[in-house]
Coordinates of C-alpha atoms in Angstrom, one line a residue:
M373 CA -15.6 -24.2 17.2
N374 CA -14.3 -25.2 13.5
D375 CA -12.6 -23.0 11.3
N376 CA -15.6 -22.3 9.4
A377 CA -17.6 -21.3 12.1
R378 CA -15.0 -19.0 13.6
I379 CA -14.5 -17.1 10.4
E380 CA -18.5 -16.7 10.1
A381 CA -18.5 -15.8 13.8
F382 CA -15.9 -13.1 13.0
I383 CA -17.6 -11.7 9.7
I384 CA -21.0 -11.5 12.0
K385 CA -19.2 -9.6 14.5
F386 CA -18.0 -7.0 12.0
G387 CA -21.5 -6.2 10.7
S388 CA -21.8 -3.2 8.2
F389 CA -18.1 -2.6 8.8
A390 CA -17.4 -6.0 6.8
P391 CA -16.7 -5.2 3.0
K392 CA -19.2 -6.5 0.3
R393 CA -19.5 -10.2 0.4
Y394 CA -19.3 -12.3 -2.7
S395 CA -19.8 -15.7 -3.8
Y396 CA -17.0 -18.1 -5.5
G397 CA -19.2 -18.1 -8.6
E398 CA -19.1 -14.3 -8.8
I399 CA -15.2 -14.4 -8.0
K400 CA -15.2 -17.2 -11.0
K401 CA -17.0 -14.8 -13.1
M402 CA -15.2 -11.6 -12.7
T403 CA -11.6 -13.1 -12.9
N404 CA -12.9 -14.5 -16.1
K405 CA -12.3 -17.9 -14.3
F406 CA -9.0 -16.7 -13.3
N407 CA -7.4 -16.2 -16.4
D408 CA -5.1 -13.4 -16.1
K409 CA -2.8 -14.1 -13.1
L410 CA -0.9 -10.7 -11.9
G411 CA 1.6 -12.6 -9.5
Q412 CA 1.8 -15.0 -6.6
G413 CA 2.5 -14.2 -2.7
G414 CA 3.0 -16.3 0.5
F415 CA -0.7 -16.8 1.0
G416 CA -2.1 -17.0 -2.6
S417 CA -2.1 -16.0 -6.0
V418 CA -3.3 -12.8 -7.4
Y419 CA -5.6 -12.3 -10.4
K420 CA -6.8 -9.6 -12.4
G421 CA -10.6 -9.1 -12.5
K422 CA -13.5 -6.9 -13.2
L423 CA -16.4 -5.7 -11.0
P424 CA -20.1 -5.7 -12.9
N425 CA -19.5 -1.9 -12.8
G426 CA -16.5 -2.1 -15.3
R427 CA -14.2 -1.3 -12.3
L428 CA -10.9 -3.4 -12.5
V429 CA -9.5 -5.6 -9.4
A430 CA -7.1 -7.2 -8.4
V431 CA -8.6 -10.8 -6.6
K432 CA -6.2 -12.6 -4.0
S433 CA -7.2 -16.1 -4.0
L434 CA -5.8 -17.8 -0.8
N435 CA -4.1 -21.4 -0.6
E436 CA -6.6 -23.9 1.0
T437 CA -3.8 -25.2 2.9
K438 CA -3.8 -22.0 4.9
S439 CA -6.6 -23.7 6.9
N440 CA -7.0 -22.4 10.1
G441 CA -8.1 -19.1 8.7
E442 CA -5.8 -16.6 10.7
D443 CA -4.3 -14.9 7.6
F444 CA -7.7 -14.3 6.0
M445 CA -9.5 -12.4 9.2
N446 CA -5.9 -10.7 9.8
E447 CA -6.4 -9.4 6.5
V448 CA -9.9 -8.3 6.5
A449 CA -9.8 -7.3 10.0
S450 CA -6.9 -4.9 9.9
I451 CA -7.6 -3.7 6.2
S452 CA -11.3 -2.9 6.8
R453 CA -10.3 -0.3 9.7
T454 CA -7.9 1.6 7.1
S455 CA -9.0 4.4 5.1
H456 CA -5.8 6.1 3.6
V457 CA -4.3 7.2 0.2
N458 CA -1.0 5.1 0.9
I459 CA -3.2 1.8 1.8
V460 CA -4.6 -0.7 -0.8
T461 CA -8.6 -0.7 -0.5
L462 CA -10.0 -3.7 0.3
L463 CA -13.3 -3.6 -1.8
G464 CA -14.9 -7.2 -1.0
F465 CA -14.2 -10.7 0.0
C466 CA -15.2 -14.5 -0.8
F467 CA -15.6 -17.0 2.0
E468 CA -17.3 -20.7 1.0
R469 CA -16.0 -23.2 3.2
S470 CA -12.6 -23.7 1.9
K471 CA -12.5 -20.9 -0.8
R472 CA -11.4 -17.9 0.3
A473 CA -10.4 -14.5 -1.8
L474 CA -10.1 -10.8 -1.3
I475 CA -11.0 -8.0 -3.8
Y476 CA -8.7 -5.2 -4.0
E477 CA -8.3 -2.1 -6.0
F478 CA -6.3 -2.7 -9.3
M479 CA -2.6 -1.2 -8.9
P480 CA -1.7 -1.1 -12.8
K481 CA 2.0 -0.6 -12.0
G482 CA 2.2 -3.7 -10.0
S483 CA 4.5 -4.2 -7.0
L484 CA 7.3 -1.9 -6.0
D485 CA 10.1 -4.6 -6.5
K486 CA 9.9 -4.8 -10.3
F487 CA 11.2 -1.2 -10.5
I488 CA 14.0 -1.1 -7.8
Y489 CA 16.1 -3.8 -8.6
S490 CA 19.0 -3.7 -11.3
Q491 CA 18.0 -5.4 -14.5
G492 CA 20.4 -8.1 -15.7
T493 CA 24.0 -8.8 -14.7
D494 CA 25.1 -5.5 -16.6
N495 CA 24.2 -3.4 -13.9
Q496 CA 21.5 -0.9 -16.0
S497 CA 20.5 2.1 -14.6
R498 CA 17.7 2.3 -12.4
Q499 CA 14.2 2.4 -13.8
L500 CA 12.7 5.1 -11.3
E501 CA 14.1 8.9 -11.2
W502 CA 15.6 9.7 -7.7
K503 CA 12.6 12.0 -7.0
T504 CA 10.0 9.2 -7.9
L505 CA 12.0 7.0 -5.2
Y506 CA 11.9 9.6 -2.8
D507 CA 8.3 10.3 -3.1
I508 CA 7.3 6.6 -3.1
A509 CA 9.3 6.0 0.3
L510 CA 7.6 9.1 1.5
G511 CA 4.2 7.5 0.8
I512 CA 5.1 4.6 2.3
A513 CA 6.0 6.3 5.5
R514 CA 3.0 8.3 5.6
G515 CA 0.7 4.8 5.2
L516 CA 2.7 3.1 8.1
E517 CA 2.6 6.3 10.0
Y518 CA -1.2 6.2 9.6
L519 CA -1.0 2.5 10.4
H520 CA 0.6 2.8 13.7
Q521 CA -0.9 6.0 14.6
G522 CA -4.2 7.1 12.5
C523 CA -6.3 4.2 13.3
N524 CA -8.5 3.8 16.7
T525 CA -6.6 0.5 16.5
R526 CA -3.0 0.6 16.1
I527 CA -1.9 -1.8 13.2
L528 CA 1.3 -3.6 13.1
H529 CA 2.2 -4.9 9.6
F530 CA 5.1 -7.3 10.1
D531 CA 5.9 -7.8 6.5
I532 CA 7.0 -4.4 5.0
K533 CA 9.2 -5.1 1.5
P534 CA 9.0 -3.8 -1.7
H535 CA 6.9 -6.9 -2.9
N536 CA 3.9 -5.9 -0.9
V537 CA 3.9 -2.2 -1.4
L538 CA 1.9 -1.5 -5.2
L539 CA 1.8 1.6 -7.2
D540 CA -1.1 2.9 -9.2
E541 CA -0.8 4.7 -12.4
N542 CA 0.9 7.8 -10.7
F543 CA 3.5 5.6 -8.7
C544 CA 1.6 6.6 -5.7
P545 CA 2.6 3.9 -3.4
K546 CA 0.0 1.6 -1.3
I547 CA 1.0 -1.0 1.5
S548 CA -0.9 -4.4 0.9
D549 CA -0.7 -8.0 2.4
F550 CA -1.7 -7.6 6.0
G551 CA -1.8 -11.7 6.3
L552 CA 1.0 -11.4 9.1
S553 CA -0.5 -8.1 10.9
K554 CA -1.5 -7.7 14.3
L555 CA -3.7 -5.1 15.8
C556 CA -2.9 -3.7 19.3
E557 CA -4.5 -1.1 21.5
R558 CA -2.9 2.3 21.2
K559 CA -1.7 2.1 24.6
K560 CA 0.3 -0.9 24.3
S561 CA 3.4 -0.4 23.1
V562 CA 4.5 -4.2 23.0
V563 CA 2.6 -6.9 21.6
S564 CA 3.3 -10.7 22.6
M565 CA 4.2 -13.0 19.5
T566 CA 4.6 -16.8 19.3
G567 CA 7.7 -17.3 16.8
A568 CA 9.1 -15.0 13.9
R569 CA 6.7 -13.4 11.4
G570 CA 8.2 -11.7 8.2
T571 CA 10.5 -12.2 5.5
A572 CA 14.1 -12.7 5.8
G573 CA 16.3 -9.7 5.4
Y574 CA 13.4 -7.3 6.4
I575 CA 12.8 -8.8 10.1
A576 CA 13.8 -6.7 13.2
P577 CA 16.3 -8.4 15.3
E578 CA 13.9 -8.2 18.2
V579 CA 11.4 -10.4 16.8
F580 CA 13.8 -13.2 16.6
F581 CA 16.1 -12.3 19.6
R582 CA 13.9 -11.5 23.0
N583 CA 16.6 -10.6 24.8
L584 CA 17.1 -6.9 22.3
G585 CA 13.5 -6.3 23.8
G586 CA 10.1 -6.1 23.0
V587 CA 8.3 -6.4 19.6
S588 CA 6.2 -3.3 18.4
H589 CA 5.5 -0.7 15.8
K590 CA 9.5 -0.2 15.9
S591 CA 9.6 -3.5 14.1
D592 CA 7.9 -2.4 11.1
V593 CA 10.2 0.8 11.3
Y594 CA 13.3 -1.7 11.0
S595 CA 11.9 -3.3 7.7
Y596 CA 11.0 0.1 6.1
G597 CA 14.5 1.2 6.7
M598 CA 16.0 -2.3 4.9
M599 CA 13.5 -1.6 2.2
V600 CA 14.4 2.1 1.5
L601 CA 18.1 1.2 1.7
E602 CA 17.3 -1.5 -1.3
M603 CA 15.4 1.4 -3.0
V604 CA 18.7 3.2 -2.8
G605 CA 21.2 0.3 -3.6
G606 CA 19.0 -1.3 -6.3
R607 CA 19.7 -4.6 -5.1
K608 CA 18.3 -7.2 -2.3
N609 CA 19.8 -6.9 1.0
I610 CA 20.4 -10.4 1.0
N611 CA 21.9 -11.4 -2.4
V612 CA 22.4 -15.1 -3.2
E613 CA 23.8 -14.4 -6.2
V614 CA 26.9 -12.8 -4.6
S615 CA 29.8 -14.9 -3.3
Q616 CA 30.1 -14.6 0.7
T617 CA 34.0 -13.9 0.0
S618 CA 33.2 -10.7 -1.8
E619 CA 29.8 -9.8 -0.2
I620 CA 29.9 -7.0 2.7
Y621 CA 27.3 -6.2 5.2
F622 CA 24.6 -4.7 2.8
P623 CA 23.7 -1.6 5.2
S624 CA 27.8 -1.3 5.8
W625 CA 28.2 -0.9 1.8
I626 CA 25.7 1.8 1.6
Y627 CA 27.0 3.6 4.7
K628 CA 30.6 3.6 3.0
H629 CA 28.9 6.0 0.1
L630 CA 27.8 8.5 2.7
D631 CA 31.4 9.8 2.9
Q632 CA 32.4 8.9 -0.9
S633 CA 30.7 9.8 -4.6
M634 CA 27.1 9.1 -4.3
N635 CA 27.4 7.1 -7.5
L636 CA 25.9 4.0 -6.0
N637 CA 24.9 2.6 -9.5
L638 CA 28.2 2.8 -11.3
N639 CA 26.6 3.6 -14.9
E640 CA 24.6 6.4 -13.6
E641 CA 25.2 10.2 -13.4
I642 CA 23.3 12.0 -10.7
T643 CA 22.5 16.1 -10.3
G644 CA 23.3 17.8 -6.9
E645 CA 19.5 17.5 -5.8
E646 CA 19.4 13.8 -6.5
E647 CA 22.4 13.4 -4.4
E648 CA 20.6 15.5 -1.5
I649 CA 17.6 13.0 -1.9
T650 CA 20.0 10.2 -1.8
R651 CA 22.1 11.0 1.2
K652 CA 18.6 11.6 3.2
L653 CA 17.1 8.6 2.3
I654 CA 20.5 6.5 3.4
A655 CA 20.6 8.5 6.7
V656 CA 16.8 8.2 7.3
S657 CA 17.3 4.4 6.7
L658 CA 20.0 3.8 8.7
W659 CA 18.4 5.5 11.5
C660 CA 15.3 3.2 11.0
I661 CA 17.6 -0.2 11.6
Q662 CA 19.4 0.6 14.6
T663 CA 19.8 -3.0 16.4
N664 CA 18.1 -1.4 19.5
S665 CA 14.4 -0.4 18.6
L666 CA 14.5 2.4 21.2
D667 CA 16.8 4.2 18.9
R668 CA 14.7 4.2 15.8
P669 CA 12.7 7.1 15.1
S670 CA 8.6 6.8 14.6
M671 CA 7.2 7.0 11.5
T672 CA 6.1 10.6 12.5
R673 CA 10.0 11.2 13.1
V674 CA 10.6 9.7 9.8
I675 CA 8.6 11.8 7.8
E676 CA 9.9 15.0 9.7
M677 CA 13.4 13.4 8.7
L678 CA 12.5 13.3 5.0
Q679 CA 11.0 16.4 4.4
G680 CA 13.5 18.3 6.3
S681 CA 17.1 19.5 5.5
L682 CA 20.0 17.4 5.2
Q683 CA 22.2 19.5 7.3
S684 CA 19.8 19.0 10.2
L685 CA 20.0 15.4 9.8
E686 CA 22.4 13.8 12.2
L687 CA 24.6 11.2 11.0
P688 CA 23.6 7.6 12.3
P689 CA 26.0 5.2 14.0
R690 CA 27.5 2.9 11.6
P691 CA 25.6 -0.3 11.3
T692 CA 26.9 -3.2 13.2

């Protein structure tokens, strides 16, 4: 069966569960001939669009070079099964031979990465309040818990990173980009994988090194932990601009600040409440990035830790 026939069979199998199908002509019309580009990802470009009823949407036009259709089917299969405030809503799709597109709810604030990294070389103060960062971290945790536990079929995302978290007008976070995701039965704890998938800096060690144990929902937990560390530290965990001689391992750099002043961004004064939020975010994320996946908490436990008291949180082992 060729690629197009496989995708058509997949759409038919989905039946009434499939989102609305649009023609390529309708896609061109709703995006005003792909006039307003919002961004670009690994699988294609994203454009702003408007449905006939006036609703604003984001249209992801998939690269034609990704010809096997797996990313397209992954995204439709995964996200069509979801309904959660912290998961982006898929409103429709287009499939006409090599032309493939996915239509999502429009998220006016864009992706999280725009808000968490220090801007420029003078290390300006962060753009978001600590309470907002905490709420975003908690929302993402709830979305991931839903993917892992709340659906009939467990969904492993495999590409959790700031670029794939979108924010609505109230900074409510929504997980997006399910092109690398895998579906697995709830009772199966480990999935089989060929080759590593994900983005450098966020990929759990067991995805690369099979002797560290099986790949599971705990691999998403690791990615979540690295992302939250970035939210706290205000810099990428892999910083190509920093010379290797002066750079220390990013989680170790963060860990040091647990016992020191929490003023991670030197130009910023923070209150006692903000310091507690920061310490809690760091402790939780350091648990999430433990090398042994068995030592990492589930996302349910992550939510409990985030909502619990700082005093009840056991300090994680120093990163290795």
